[in-house]
C-alpha atoms as an extended CHARMM CRD file, in Angstrom:
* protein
*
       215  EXT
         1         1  UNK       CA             10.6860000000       26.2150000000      -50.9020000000  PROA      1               0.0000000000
         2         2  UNK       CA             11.4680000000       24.1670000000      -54.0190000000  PROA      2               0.0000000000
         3         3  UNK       CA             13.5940000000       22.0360000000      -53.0600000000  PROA      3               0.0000000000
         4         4  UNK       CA             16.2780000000       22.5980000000      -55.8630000000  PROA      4               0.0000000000
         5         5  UNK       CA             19.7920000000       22.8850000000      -54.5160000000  PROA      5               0.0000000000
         6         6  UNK       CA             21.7450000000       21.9620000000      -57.5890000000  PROA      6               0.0000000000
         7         7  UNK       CA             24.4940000000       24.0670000000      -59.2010000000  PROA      7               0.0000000000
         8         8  UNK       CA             23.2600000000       26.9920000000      -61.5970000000  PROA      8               0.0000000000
         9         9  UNK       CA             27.3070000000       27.7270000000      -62.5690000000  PROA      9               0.0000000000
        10        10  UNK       CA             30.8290000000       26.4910000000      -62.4470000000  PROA      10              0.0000000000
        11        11  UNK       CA             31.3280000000       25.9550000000      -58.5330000000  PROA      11              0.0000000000
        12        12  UNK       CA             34.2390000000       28.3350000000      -58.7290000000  PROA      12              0.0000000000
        13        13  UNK       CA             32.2470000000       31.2310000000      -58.8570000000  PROA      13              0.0000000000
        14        14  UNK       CA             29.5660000000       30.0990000000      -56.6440000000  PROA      14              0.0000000000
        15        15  UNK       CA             28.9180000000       32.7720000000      -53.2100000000  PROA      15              0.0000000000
        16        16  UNK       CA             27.9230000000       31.5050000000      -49.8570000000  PROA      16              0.0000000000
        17        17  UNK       CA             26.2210000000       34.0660000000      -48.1740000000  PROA      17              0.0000000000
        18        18  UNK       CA             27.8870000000       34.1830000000      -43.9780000000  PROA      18              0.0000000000
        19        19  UNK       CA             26.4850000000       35.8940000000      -41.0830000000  PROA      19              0.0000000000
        20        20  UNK       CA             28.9290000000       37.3350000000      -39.4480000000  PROA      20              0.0000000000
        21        21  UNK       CA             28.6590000000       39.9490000000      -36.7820000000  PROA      21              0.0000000000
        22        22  UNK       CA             28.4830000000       40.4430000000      -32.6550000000  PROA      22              0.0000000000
        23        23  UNK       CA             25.1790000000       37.9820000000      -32.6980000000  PROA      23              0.0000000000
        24        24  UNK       CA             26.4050000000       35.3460000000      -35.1430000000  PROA      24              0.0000000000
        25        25  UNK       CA             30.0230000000       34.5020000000      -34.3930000000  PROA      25              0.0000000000
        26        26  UNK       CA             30.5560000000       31.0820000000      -33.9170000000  PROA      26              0.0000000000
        27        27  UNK       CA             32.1710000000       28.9310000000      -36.7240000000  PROA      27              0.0000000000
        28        28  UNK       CA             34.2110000000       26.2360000000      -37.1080000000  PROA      28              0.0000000000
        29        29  UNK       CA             37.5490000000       27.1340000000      -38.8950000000  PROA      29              0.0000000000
        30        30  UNK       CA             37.2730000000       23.9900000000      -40.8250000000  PROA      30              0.0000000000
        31        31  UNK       CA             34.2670000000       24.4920000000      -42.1400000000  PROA      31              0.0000000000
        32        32  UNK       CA             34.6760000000       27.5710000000      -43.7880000000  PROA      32              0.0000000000
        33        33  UNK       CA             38.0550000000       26.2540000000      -45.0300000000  PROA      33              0.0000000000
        34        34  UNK       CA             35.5870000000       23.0720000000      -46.2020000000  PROA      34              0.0000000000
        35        35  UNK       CA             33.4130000000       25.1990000000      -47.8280000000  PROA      35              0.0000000000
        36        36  UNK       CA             36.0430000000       26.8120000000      -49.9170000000  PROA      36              0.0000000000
        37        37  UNK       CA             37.6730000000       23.4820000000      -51.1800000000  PROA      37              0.0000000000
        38        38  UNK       CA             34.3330000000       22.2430000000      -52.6160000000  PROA      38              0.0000000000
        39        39  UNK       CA             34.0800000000       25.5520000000      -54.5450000000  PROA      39              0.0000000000
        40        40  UNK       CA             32.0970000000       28.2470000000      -52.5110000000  PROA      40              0.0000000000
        41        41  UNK       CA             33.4030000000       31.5970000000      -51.7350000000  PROA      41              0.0000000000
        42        42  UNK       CA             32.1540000000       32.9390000000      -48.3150000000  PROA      42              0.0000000000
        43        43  UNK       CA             30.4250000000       36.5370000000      -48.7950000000  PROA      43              0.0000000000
        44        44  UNK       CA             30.0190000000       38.0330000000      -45.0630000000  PROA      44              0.0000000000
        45        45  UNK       CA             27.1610000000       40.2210000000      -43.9190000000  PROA      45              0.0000000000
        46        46  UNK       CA             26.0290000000       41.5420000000      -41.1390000000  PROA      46              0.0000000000
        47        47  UNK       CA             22.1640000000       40.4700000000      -39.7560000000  PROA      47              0.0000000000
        48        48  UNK       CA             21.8210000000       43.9150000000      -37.3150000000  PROA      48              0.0000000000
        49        49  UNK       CA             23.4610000000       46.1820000000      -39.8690000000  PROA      49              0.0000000000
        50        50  UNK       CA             23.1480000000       45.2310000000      -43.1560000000  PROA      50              0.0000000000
        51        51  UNK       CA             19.8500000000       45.9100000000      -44.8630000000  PROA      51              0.0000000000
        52        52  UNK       CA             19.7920000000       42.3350000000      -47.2700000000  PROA      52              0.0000000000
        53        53  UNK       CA             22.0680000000       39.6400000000      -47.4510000000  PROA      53              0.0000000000
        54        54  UNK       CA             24.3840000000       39.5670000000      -50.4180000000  PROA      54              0.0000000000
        55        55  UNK       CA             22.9550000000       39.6450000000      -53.7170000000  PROA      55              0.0000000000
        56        56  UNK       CA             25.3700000000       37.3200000000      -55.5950000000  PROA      56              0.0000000000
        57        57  UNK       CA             24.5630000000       34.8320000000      -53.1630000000  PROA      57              0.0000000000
        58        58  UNK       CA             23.9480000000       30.9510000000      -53.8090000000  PROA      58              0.0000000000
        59        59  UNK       CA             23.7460000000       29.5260000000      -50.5910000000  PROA      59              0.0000000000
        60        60  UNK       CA             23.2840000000       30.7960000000      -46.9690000000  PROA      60              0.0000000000
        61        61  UNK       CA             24.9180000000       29.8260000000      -43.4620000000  PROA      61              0.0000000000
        62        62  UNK       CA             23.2870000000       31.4320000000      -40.4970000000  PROA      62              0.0000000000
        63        63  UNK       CA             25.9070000000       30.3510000000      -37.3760000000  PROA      63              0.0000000000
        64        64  UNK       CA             25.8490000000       29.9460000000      -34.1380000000  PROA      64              0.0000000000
        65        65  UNK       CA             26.5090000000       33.0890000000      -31.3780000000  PROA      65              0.0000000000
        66        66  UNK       CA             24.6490000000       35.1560000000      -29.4880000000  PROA      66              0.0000000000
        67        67  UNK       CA             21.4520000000       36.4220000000      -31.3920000000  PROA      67              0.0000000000
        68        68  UNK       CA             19.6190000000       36.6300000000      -27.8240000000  PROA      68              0.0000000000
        69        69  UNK       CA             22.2840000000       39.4260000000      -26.7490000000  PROA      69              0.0000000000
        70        70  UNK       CA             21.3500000000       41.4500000000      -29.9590000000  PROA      70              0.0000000000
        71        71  UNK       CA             17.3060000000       40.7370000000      -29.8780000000  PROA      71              0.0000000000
        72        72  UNK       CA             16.3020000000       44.7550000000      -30.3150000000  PROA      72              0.0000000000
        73        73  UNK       CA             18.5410000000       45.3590000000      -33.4270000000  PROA      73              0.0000000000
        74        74  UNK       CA             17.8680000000       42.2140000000      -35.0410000000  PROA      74              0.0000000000
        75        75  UNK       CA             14.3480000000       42.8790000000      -35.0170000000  PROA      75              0.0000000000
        76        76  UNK       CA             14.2820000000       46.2940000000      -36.0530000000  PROA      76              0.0000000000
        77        77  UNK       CA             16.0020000000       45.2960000000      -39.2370000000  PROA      77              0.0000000000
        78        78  UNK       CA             13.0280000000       44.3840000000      -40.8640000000  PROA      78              0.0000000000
        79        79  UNK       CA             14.4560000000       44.6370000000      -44.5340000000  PROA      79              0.0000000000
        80        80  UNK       CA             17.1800000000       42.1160000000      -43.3330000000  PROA      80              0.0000000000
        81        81  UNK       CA             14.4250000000       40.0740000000      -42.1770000000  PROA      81              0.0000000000
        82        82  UNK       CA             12.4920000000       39.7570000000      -44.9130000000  PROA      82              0.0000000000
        83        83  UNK       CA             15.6930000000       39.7800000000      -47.2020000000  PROA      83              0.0000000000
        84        84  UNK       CA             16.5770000000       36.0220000000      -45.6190000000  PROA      84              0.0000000000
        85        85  UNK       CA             12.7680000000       35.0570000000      -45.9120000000  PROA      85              0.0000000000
        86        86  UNK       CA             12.9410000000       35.7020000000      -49.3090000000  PROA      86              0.0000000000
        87        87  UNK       CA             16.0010000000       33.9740000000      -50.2900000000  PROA      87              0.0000000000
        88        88  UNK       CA             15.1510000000       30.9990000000      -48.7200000000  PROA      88              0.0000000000
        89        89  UNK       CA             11.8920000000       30.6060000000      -50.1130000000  PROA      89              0.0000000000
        90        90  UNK       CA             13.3720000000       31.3330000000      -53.2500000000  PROA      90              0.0000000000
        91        91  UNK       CA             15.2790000000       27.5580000000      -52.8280000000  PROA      91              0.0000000000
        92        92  UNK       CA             18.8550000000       27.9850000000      -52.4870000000  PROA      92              0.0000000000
        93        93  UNK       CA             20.3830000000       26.1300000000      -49.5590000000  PROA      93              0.0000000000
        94        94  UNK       CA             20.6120000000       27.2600000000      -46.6600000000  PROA      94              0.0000000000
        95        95  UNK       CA             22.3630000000       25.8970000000      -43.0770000000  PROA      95              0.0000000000
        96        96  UNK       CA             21.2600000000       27.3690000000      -39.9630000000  PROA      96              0.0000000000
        97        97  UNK       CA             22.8490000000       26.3400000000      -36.7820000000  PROA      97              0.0000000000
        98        98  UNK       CA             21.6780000000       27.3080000000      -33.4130000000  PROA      98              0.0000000000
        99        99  UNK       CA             22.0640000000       31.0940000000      -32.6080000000  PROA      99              0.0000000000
       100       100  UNK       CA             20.8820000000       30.8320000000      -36.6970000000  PROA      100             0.0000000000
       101       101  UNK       CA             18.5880000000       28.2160000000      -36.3970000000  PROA      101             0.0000000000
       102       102  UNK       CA             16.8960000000       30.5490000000      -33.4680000000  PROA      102             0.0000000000
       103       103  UNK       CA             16.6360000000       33.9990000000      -36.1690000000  PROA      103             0.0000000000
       104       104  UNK       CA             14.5400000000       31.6040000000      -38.3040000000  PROA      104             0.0000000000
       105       105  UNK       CA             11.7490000000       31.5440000000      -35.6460000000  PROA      105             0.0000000000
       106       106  UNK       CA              9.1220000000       33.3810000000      -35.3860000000  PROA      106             0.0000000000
       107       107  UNK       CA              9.6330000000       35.3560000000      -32.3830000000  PROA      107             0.0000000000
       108       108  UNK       CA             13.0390000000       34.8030000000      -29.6590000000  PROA      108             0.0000000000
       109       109  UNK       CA             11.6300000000       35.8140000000      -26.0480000000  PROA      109             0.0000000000
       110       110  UNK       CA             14.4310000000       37.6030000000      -23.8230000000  PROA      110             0.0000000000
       111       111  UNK       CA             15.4950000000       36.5550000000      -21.0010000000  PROA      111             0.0000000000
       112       112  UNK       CA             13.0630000000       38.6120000000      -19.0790000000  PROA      112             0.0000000000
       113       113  UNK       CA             10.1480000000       36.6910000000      -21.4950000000  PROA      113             0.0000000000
       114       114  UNK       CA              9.2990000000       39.3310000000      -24.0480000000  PROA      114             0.0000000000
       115       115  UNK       CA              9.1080000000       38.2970000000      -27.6740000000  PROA      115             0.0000000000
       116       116  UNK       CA             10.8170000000       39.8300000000      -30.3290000000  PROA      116             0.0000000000
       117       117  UNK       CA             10.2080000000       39.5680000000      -34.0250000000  PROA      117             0.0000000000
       118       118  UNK       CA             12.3780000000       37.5260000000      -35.8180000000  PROA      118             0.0000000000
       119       119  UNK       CA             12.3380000000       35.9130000000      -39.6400000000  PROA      119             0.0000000000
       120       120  UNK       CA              9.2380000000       33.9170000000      -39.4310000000  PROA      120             0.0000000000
       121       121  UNK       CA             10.8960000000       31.3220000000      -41.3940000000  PROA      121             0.0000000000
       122       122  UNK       CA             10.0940000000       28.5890000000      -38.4700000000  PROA      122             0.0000000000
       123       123  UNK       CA              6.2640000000       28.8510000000      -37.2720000000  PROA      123             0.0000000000
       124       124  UNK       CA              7.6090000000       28.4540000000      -33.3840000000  PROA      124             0.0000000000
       125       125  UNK       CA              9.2240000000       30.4520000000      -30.5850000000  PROA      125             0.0000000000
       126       126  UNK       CA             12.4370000000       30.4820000000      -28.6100000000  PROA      126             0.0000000000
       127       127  UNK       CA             12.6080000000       30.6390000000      -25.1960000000  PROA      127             0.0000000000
       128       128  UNK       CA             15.2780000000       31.1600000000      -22.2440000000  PROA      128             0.0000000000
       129       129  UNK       CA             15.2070000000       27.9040000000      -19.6130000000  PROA      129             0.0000000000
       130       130  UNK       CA             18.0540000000       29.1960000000      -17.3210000000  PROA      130             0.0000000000
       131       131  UNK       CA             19.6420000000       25.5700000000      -18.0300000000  PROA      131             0.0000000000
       132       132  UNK       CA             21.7060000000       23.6940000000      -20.6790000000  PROA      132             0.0000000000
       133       133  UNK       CA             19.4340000000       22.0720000000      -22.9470000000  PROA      133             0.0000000000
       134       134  UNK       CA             20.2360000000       18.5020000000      -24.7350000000  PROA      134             0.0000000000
       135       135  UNK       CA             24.0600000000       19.3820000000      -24.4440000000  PROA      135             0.0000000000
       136       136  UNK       CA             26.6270000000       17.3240000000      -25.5350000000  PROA      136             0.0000000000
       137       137  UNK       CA             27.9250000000       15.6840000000      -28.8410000000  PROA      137             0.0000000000
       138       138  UNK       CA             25.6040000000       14.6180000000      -31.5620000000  PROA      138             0.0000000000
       139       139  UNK       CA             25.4580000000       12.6480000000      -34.4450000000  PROA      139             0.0000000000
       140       140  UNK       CA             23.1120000000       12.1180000000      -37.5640000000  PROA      140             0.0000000000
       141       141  UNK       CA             22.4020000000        8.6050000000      -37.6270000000  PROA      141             0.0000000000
       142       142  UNK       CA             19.4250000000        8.4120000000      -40.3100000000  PROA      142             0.0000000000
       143       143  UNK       CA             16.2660000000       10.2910000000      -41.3170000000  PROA      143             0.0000000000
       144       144  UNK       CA             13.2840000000       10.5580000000      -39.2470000000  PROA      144             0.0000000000
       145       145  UNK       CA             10.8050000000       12.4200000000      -41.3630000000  PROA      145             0.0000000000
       146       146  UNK       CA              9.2490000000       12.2170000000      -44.9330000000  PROA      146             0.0000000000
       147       147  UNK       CA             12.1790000000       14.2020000000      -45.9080000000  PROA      147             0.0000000000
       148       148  UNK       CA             15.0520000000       12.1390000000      -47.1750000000  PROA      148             0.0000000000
       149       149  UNK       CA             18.6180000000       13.9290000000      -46.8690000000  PROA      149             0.0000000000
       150       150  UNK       CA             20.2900000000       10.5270000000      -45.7520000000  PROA      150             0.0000000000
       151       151  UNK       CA             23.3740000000       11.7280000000      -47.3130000000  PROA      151             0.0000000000
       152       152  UNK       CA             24.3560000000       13.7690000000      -44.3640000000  PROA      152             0.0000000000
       153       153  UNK       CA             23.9170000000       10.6760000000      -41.9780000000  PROA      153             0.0000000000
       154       154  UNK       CA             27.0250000000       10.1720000000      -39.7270000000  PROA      154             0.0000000000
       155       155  UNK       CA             28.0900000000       13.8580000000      -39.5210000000  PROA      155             0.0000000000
       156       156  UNK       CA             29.2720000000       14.7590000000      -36.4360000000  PROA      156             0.0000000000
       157       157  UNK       CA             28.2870000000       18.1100000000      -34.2660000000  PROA      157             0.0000000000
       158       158  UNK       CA             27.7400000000       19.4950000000      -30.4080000000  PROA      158             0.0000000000
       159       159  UNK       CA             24.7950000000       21.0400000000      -28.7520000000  PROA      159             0.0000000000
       160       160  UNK       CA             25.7350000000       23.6960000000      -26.1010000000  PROA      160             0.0000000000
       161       161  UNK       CA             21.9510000000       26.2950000000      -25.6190000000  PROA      161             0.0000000000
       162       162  UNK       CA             20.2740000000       27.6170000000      -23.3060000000  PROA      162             0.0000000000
       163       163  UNK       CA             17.2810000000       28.0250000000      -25.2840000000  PROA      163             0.0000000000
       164       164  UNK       CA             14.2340000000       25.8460000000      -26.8230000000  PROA      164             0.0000000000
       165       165  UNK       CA             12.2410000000       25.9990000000      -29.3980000000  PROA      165             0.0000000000
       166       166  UNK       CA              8.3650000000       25.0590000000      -29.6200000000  PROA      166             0.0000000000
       167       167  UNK       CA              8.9310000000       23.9370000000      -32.9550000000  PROA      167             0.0000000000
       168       168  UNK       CA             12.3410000000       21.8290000000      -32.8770000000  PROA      168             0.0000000000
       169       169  UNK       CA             11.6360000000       19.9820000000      -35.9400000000  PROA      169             0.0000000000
       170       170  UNK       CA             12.0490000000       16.0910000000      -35.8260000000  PROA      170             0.0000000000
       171       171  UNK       CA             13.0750000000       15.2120000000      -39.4720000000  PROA      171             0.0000000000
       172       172  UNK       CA             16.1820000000       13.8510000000      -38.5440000000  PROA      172             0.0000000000
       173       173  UNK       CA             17.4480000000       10.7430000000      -35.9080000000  PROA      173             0.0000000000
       174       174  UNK       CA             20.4010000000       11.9650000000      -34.0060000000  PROA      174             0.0000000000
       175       175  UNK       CA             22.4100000000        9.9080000000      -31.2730000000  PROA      175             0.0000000000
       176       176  UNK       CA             24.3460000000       11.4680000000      -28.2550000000  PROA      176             0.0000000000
       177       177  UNK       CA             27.9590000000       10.3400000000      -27.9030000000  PROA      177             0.0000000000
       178       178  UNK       CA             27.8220000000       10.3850000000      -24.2590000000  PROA      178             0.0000000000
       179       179  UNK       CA             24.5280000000        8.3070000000      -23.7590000000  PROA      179             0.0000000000
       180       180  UNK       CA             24.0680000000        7.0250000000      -27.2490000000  PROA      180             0.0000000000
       181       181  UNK       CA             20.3780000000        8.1110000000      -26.7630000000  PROA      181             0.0000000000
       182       182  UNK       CA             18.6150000000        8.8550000000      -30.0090000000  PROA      182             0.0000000000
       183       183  UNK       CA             15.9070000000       11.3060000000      -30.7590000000  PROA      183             0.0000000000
       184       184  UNK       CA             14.2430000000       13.0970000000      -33.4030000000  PROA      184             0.0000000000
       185       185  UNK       CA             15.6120000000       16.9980000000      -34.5120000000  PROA      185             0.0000000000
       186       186  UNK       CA             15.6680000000       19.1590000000      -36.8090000000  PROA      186             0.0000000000
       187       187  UNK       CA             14.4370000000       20.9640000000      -40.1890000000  PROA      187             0.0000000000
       188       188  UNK       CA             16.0070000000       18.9580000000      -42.9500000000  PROA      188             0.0000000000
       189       189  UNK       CA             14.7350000000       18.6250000000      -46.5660000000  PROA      189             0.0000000000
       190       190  UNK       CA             17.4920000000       19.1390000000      -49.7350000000  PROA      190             0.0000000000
       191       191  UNK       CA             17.3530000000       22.3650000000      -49.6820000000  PROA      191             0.0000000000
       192       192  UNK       CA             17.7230000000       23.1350000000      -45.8130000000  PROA      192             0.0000000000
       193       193  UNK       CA             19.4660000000       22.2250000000      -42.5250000000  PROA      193             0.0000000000
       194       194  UNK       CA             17.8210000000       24.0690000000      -39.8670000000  PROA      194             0.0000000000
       195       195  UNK       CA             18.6600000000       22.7160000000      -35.6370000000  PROA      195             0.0000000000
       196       196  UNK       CA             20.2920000000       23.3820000000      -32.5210000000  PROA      196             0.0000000000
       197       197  UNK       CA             23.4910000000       21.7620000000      -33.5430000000  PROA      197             0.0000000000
       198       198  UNK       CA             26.5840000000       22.9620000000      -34.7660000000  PROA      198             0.0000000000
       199       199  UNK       CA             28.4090000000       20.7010000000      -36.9930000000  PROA      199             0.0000000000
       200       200  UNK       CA             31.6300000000       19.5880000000      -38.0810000000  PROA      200             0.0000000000
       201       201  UNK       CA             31.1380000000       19.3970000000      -41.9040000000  PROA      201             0.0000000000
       202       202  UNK       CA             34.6060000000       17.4230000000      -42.9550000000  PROA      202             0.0000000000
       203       203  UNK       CA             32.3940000000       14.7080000000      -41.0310000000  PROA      203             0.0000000000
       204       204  UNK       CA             30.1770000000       13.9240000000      -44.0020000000  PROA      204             0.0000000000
       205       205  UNK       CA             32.1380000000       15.3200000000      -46.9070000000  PROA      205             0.0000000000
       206       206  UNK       CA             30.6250000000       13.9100000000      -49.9100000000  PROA      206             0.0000000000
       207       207  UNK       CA             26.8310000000       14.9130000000      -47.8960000000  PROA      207             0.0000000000
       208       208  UNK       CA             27.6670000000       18.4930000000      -47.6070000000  PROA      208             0.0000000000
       209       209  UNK       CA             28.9550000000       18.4690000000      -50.8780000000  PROA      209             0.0000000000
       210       210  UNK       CA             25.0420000000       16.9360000000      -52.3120000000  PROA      210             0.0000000000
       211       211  UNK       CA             23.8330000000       19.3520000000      -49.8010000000  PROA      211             0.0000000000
       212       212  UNK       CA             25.0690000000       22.1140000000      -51.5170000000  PROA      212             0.0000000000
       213       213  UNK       CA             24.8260000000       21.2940000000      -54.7450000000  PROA      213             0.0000000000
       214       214  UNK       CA             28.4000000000       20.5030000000      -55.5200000000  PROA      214             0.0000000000
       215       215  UNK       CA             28.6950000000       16.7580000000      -55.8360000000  PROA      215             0.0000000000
């Protein structure tokens, strides 16, 4: 990655690449509605059916959902797979959040503990625990790692997964509402947001607006 994640265009014609199918499902209303206002227009595409993510695009947002229900079709799509590898290494942001941030890895075991081949993006595998895993509300409160995205500090999210990840990242400090704990998460650099969290992006407007290139 390059680390470039500034505008190449007038932000009015600027394409955010969505997934959006039966394993990627989850999104915040608001965001997409957030994303809009600050100048993107969402392009949809389908991980399991489509065979590369849309051409046009400028940035990418891999939701949350249910890629562990899906495992077999996602990783038969190899031309999908390689399609996001490629676009991400190419620079452009991109946002994965949990279900997402899992197709990134390497491999997602099943529930019955056999891997399947996902993006490679993330050098580490997913795994099922049978229990909830760090759930609860979250919050950035500052950066952990060399990596300085500080603008995004104080957005606000939720963790709700069964799964782990044997390469969580720790680039970022987060604090739990309900504790007020705080531990290291995360992928985060300028041009990528990569955890188990899903966020609520009108939490740190003017950060998701540097994030994505459109301050």
């Amino acid at each position: 990655m390059n680390g470039t994640a500034t505008s190449t265009g007038s932000s009015k014609y600027r394409k955010i690449a969505v997934a959006s199918d039966e394993a990627f499902c989850f999104y915040y209303p608001q965001n997409i509605s957030f994303l809009e206002y600050i100048g993107y227009t969402p392009v949809y595409f389908s991980p399991i059916r489509d065979k590369h993510i849309p051409k046009e695009a400028d940035a990418i947002l891999l939701g949350g959902g249910y890629p562990e229900l899906h495992l077999e079709e996602l990783s038969r799509n190899s031309s999908m797979l390689e399609s996001v590898r490629s676009a991400i290494a190419s620079g452009i942001p991109s946002l994965a959040e949990c279900g997402g941030f899992m197709y990134l890895h390497r491999t997602i075991e099943s529930k019955e503990g056999r891997p399947y081949e996902m993006a490679g993006v993330i050098d580490g595998a997913c795994s099922y625990t049978g229990h909830l895993v760090n759930f609860g509300y979250t919050e950035i409160v500052g950066c952990a790692g060399s990596n300085d995205i500080s603008s995004v500090s104080g957005m606000r999210g939720h963790e709700f997964h069964y799964y782990e990840s044997t390469c969580e990242g720790a680039d970022l400090l987060m604090r739990k509402a309900s504790t007020g704990k705080e531990y290291r998460s995360m992928h985060a650099g300028e041009d990528h947001l990569w955890g188990f969290a899903h966020f609520y992006y009108p939490s740190a407007k003017n950060g998701i607006k540097r994030f994505f290139g459109q301050a």
